[in-house]
């Protein structure tokens, strides 16, 4: 049985190892460590089978402005499921639990850069954020989900990723 819960402090090493296994490298490990050091983590959830961590999802604060408004937006990244446990619904359960946690915490929206075929099923859409300038505005993978109706609606805006993501802060694109 798979249980979803908030990451505990003594699970960090296992979370990092899981991300290494899922992504085949250290890029996401660096992002998790830098987001944590910068105090930007909003939620970090793990999926466990007994004592084994088999999935992980993290949400962090994202600096978004739309038509002069400042909605409370969380970035969803990374999401990882251990290769031996993929395609069993764990990534979906983590995503649903994370969306619920962000809604409960009072966030207005979530933005993700990910596989459209996976995230569309939860309501994420590129059209929701296509008018917001970011390094990824032109890409279908740049998607948003509104938790407060019309939170991201507008004529224009900006989405600035913190340095923790390793993206140049001035790399905005329309
Ligand atoms: C993407 C990932 C988190 C999905 O987790 P999961 O537990 O396997 O997902 P679920 O079992 O809940 O859902 C499986 C569905 O996701 C789809 N999916 C899995 N990987 C996908 C990908 N790279 N692109 C598009 N869809 C993908 C499957 O095709 C499947 O679709 P179906 O339900 O229509 O058959 C997992 O495969 C993973 O960790 N991949 C490596 C790391 C990664 O790419 N993470 C970034 C996510 S943006």
Coordinates of C-alpha atoms and ligand atoms in Angstrom, one line a residue:
X1 CA 0.0 0.0 0.0
X2 CA 1.3 3.5 -0.9
X3 CA 0.9 6.3 1.6
X4 CA 1.4 10.0 0.9
X5 CA 2.8 12.2 3.6
X6 CA 4.8 15.3 4.2
X7 CA 8.6 14.7 4.0
X8 CA 10.2 14.3 7.4
X9 CA 13.7 15.8 8.1
X10 CA 15.3 12.3 8.3
X11 CA 14.0 11.4 4.8
X12 CA 16.0 14.0 2.9
X13 CA 18.8 11.7 1.8
X14 CA 16.3 9.1 0.5
X15 CA 14.4 11.9 -1.3
X16 CA 17.6 13.0 -3.0
X17 CA 18.5 9.4 -4.0
X18 CA 15.0 8.9 -5.4
X19 CA 15.3 12.0 -7.6
X20 CA 18.7 10.8 -8.8
X21 CA 17.2 7.4 -9.7
X22 CA 14.2 8.9 -11.5
X23 CA 16.0 11.7 -13.4
X24 CA 19.3 9.8 -14.0
X25 CA 21.4 12.7 -12.7
X26 CA 21.9 15.4 -10.1
X27 CA 20.2 18.4 -11.6
X28 CA 17.0 18.0 -9.6
X29 CA 18.9 17.2 -6.4
X30 CA 20.7 20.6 -6.8
X31 CA 17.3 22.4 -7.3
X32 CA 15.8 20.7 -4.2
X33 CA 18.8 21.6 -2.1
X34 CA 19.0 25.2 -3.3
X35 CA 15.2 25.8 -2.9
X36 CA 15.5 24.4 0.6
X37 CA 18.5 26.6 1.5
X38 CA 16.7 29.7 0.1
X39 CA 13.6 28.9 2.3
X40 CA 11.3 28.7 -0.7
X41 CA 9.8 25.3 -0.2
X42 CA 6.0 25.4 0.3
X43 CA 5.4 21.6 0.5
X44 CA 7.5 18.5 0.0
X45 CA 5.5 15.3 -0.1
X46 CA 6.7 11.7 -0.3
X47 CA 5.0 8.5 -1.4
X48 CA 6.0 5.5 0.7
X49 CA 5.6 1.8 0.5
X50 CA 6.2 0.7 4.1
X51 CA 9.5 2.4 4.9
X52 CA 10.6 2.8 1.3
X53 CA 10.3 6.2 -0.4
X54 CA 9.1 5.6 -4.0
X55 CA 7.9 9.0 -5.0
X56 CA 8.4 12.7 -4.2
X57 CA 6.8 16.1 -5.2
X58 CA 7.9 19.6 -4.2
X59 CA 6.2 23.0 -4.4
X60 CA 8.0 26.3 -4.0
X61 CA 7.3 30.0 -4.1
X62 CA 7.2 31.6 -7.6
X63 CA 7.3 35.3 -8.3
X64 CA 4.4 36.0 -10.6
X65 CA 2.7 39.2 -11.6
X66 CA -0.4 39.5 -13.8
X67 CA -1.8 42.9 -14.9
X68 CA -0.2 44.5 -11.8
X69 CA -1.7 41.8 -9.5
X70 CA 0.5 39.5 -7.4
X71 CA -1.3 36.2 -7.1
X72 CA 0.2 33.6 -4.7
X73 CA 1.7 31.1 -7.1
X74 CA 3.6 27.9 -6.4
X75 CA 6.0 26.1 -8.7
X76 CA 5.5 22.4 -9.0
X77 CA 9.0 20.8 -9.4
X78 CA 10.4 18.3 -9.3
X79 CA 8.0 15.3 -9.4
X80 CA 9.7 12.0 -9.3
X81 CA 8.7 8.3 -9.1
X82 CA 11.2 5.6 -8.8
X83 CA 11.6 3.8 -12.1
X84 CA 10.5 0.5 -10.7
X85 CA 7.3 2.0 -9.4
X86 CA 6.2 4.1 -12.4
X87 CA 2.9 3.7 -14.2
X88 CA 1.1 2.6 -11.0
X89 CA -0.7 5.9 -10.3
X90 CA 1.8 7.2 -7.7
X91 CA 2.8 10.3 -9.7
X92 CA -0.9 11.1 -10.1
X93 CA -1.6 10.6 -6.4
X94 CA 1.3 12.9 -5.5
X95 CA 0.2 15.5 -7.9
X96 CA -3.4 15.4 -6.6
X97 CA -2.3 15.5 -3.0
X98 CA 0.1 18.4 -3.8
X99 CA -2.7 20.4 -5.5
X100 CA -4.9 19.9 -2.5
X101 CA -2.2 21.0 -0.2
X102 CA -1.5 24.2 -2.2
X103 CA -5.2 24.9 -2.3
X104 CA -5.5 24.4 1.5
X105 CA -2.5 26.7 2.0
X106 CA -4.3 29.5 0.2
X107 CA -2.4 29.5 -3.1
X108 CA -4.1 31.0 -6.1
X109 CA -2.4 29.0 -8.8
X110 CA 0.3 26.4 -9.6
X111 CA 2.8 26.6 -12.5
X112 CA 4.7 23.6 -13.9
X113 CA 7.2 23.0 -16.6
X114 CA 6.5 19.4 -17.6
X115 CA 5.0 16.8 -19.9
X116 CA 1.7 18.1 -21.2
X117 CA 0.2 14.6 -21.7
X118 CA 0.7 14.0 -18.0
X119 CA -0.3 17.3 -16.4
X120 CA -3.3 18.1 -18.6
X121 CA -5.3 15.4 -16.7
X122 CA -5.1 17.5 -13.6
X123 CA -6.3 20.7 -15.3
X124 CA -3.0 22.3 -16.1
X125 CA -3.0 24.1 -19.5
X126 CA -0.5 26.1 -21.5
X127 CA -3.3 28.6 -22.5
X128 CA -3.6 29.5 -18.8
X129 CA -0.1 31.0 -18.7
X130 CA 0.8 31.7 -22.4
X131 CA 0.4 35.4 -21.9
X132 CA 2.8 35.5 -18.9
X133 CA 6.5 36.2 -19.9
X134 CA 8.9 33.6 -18.6
X135 CA 11.9 31.8 -20.1
X136 CA 9.5 29.1 -21.3
X137 CA 6.4 31.1 -22.4
X138 CA 6.6 29.7 -25.9
X139 CA 6.7 26.1 -24.8
X140 CA 3.6 23.8 -24.4
X141 CA 5.4 22.4 -21.4
X142 CA 4.9 25.7 -19.5
X143 CA 1.5 25.2 -17.9
X144 CA -0.7 26.7 -15.2
X145 CA -3.6 25.6 -13.0
X146 CA -5.8 28.2 -11.3
X147 CA -6.9 27.4 -7.7
X148 CA -8.7 30.7 -7.4
X149 CA -10.9 31.3 -10.5
X150 CA -9.2 33.7 -13.0
X151 CA -6.1 34.1 -10.8
X152 CA -3.8 34.1 -13.8
X153 CA -6.2 35.8 -16.3
X154 CA -4.9 39.0 -17.8
X155 CA -3.3 40.8 -20.7
X156 CA 0.3 40.2 -19.6
X157 CA 2.5 39.4 -16.8
X158 CA 5.8 38.0 -15.7
X159 CA 7.0 34.7 -14.0
X160 CA 10.4 34.9 -12.5
X161 CA 12.1 31.7 -11.4
X162 CA 14.4 32.0 -8.3
X163 CA 18.1 31.5 -8.8
X164 CA 17.7 28.0 -7.2
X165 CA 16.4 26.7 -10.5
X166 CA 19.6 27.8 -12.3
X167 CA 17.7 29.9 -14.9
X168 CA 19.0 33.4 -15.6
X169 CA 16.6 35.7 -13.8
X170 CA 16.5 38.1 -16.7
X171 CA 15.7 35.4 -19.3
X172 CA 12.1 36.5 -19.9
X173 CA 10.6 35.5 -23.3
X174 CA 7.2 36.2 -24.9
Ligands
LIG1 C1 6.5 11.4 -14.9 C2 6.3 10.6 -13.7 C3 6.4 11.4 -12.4 C4 4.9 9.9 -13.7 O1 4.8 9.2 -12.5 P1 4.0 7.8 -12.6 O2 3.8 7.3 -11.2 O3 4.6 6.8 -13.5 O4 2.6 8.3 -13.2 P2 1.2 7.6 -13.1 O5 1.3 6.1 -12.9 O6 0.4 8.4 -12.1 O7 0.5 8.0 -14.5 C5 1.0 7.3 -15.6 C6 0.7 8.1 -16.8 O8 1.6 9.1 -17.0 C7 2.1 9.1 -18.3 N1 3.5 9.5 -18.3 C8 4.6 9.0 -17.6 N2 5.7 9.6 -18.0 C9 5.4 10.5 -19.0 C10 6.1 11.4 -19.8 N3 7.4 11.4 -19.7 N4 5.4 12.1 -20.6 C11 4.1 12.1 -20.8 N5 3.3 11.2 -20.0 C12 4.0 10.4 -19.2 C13 2.0 7.6 -18.6 O9 2.0 7.5 -20.0 C14 0.7 7.3 -18.0 O10 -0.4 7.7 -18.9 P3 -1.8 6.9 -19.0 O11 -2.4 7.0 -17.6 O12 -2.5 7.7 -20.0 O13 -1.4 5.5 -19.3 C15 7.4 9.4 -13.6 O14 7.3 8.7 -14.8 C16 8.8 9.9 -13.4 O15 9.3 10.1 -12.3 N6 9.5 10.1 -14.5 C17 10.9 10.5 -14.5 C18 11.1 11.9 -13.9 C19 10.3 12.9 -14.6 O16 10.3 13.0 -15.9 N7 9.6 13.8 -13.9 C20 9.1 15.0 -14.4 C21 7.7 15.1 -14.5 S1 7.4 16.7 -15.3

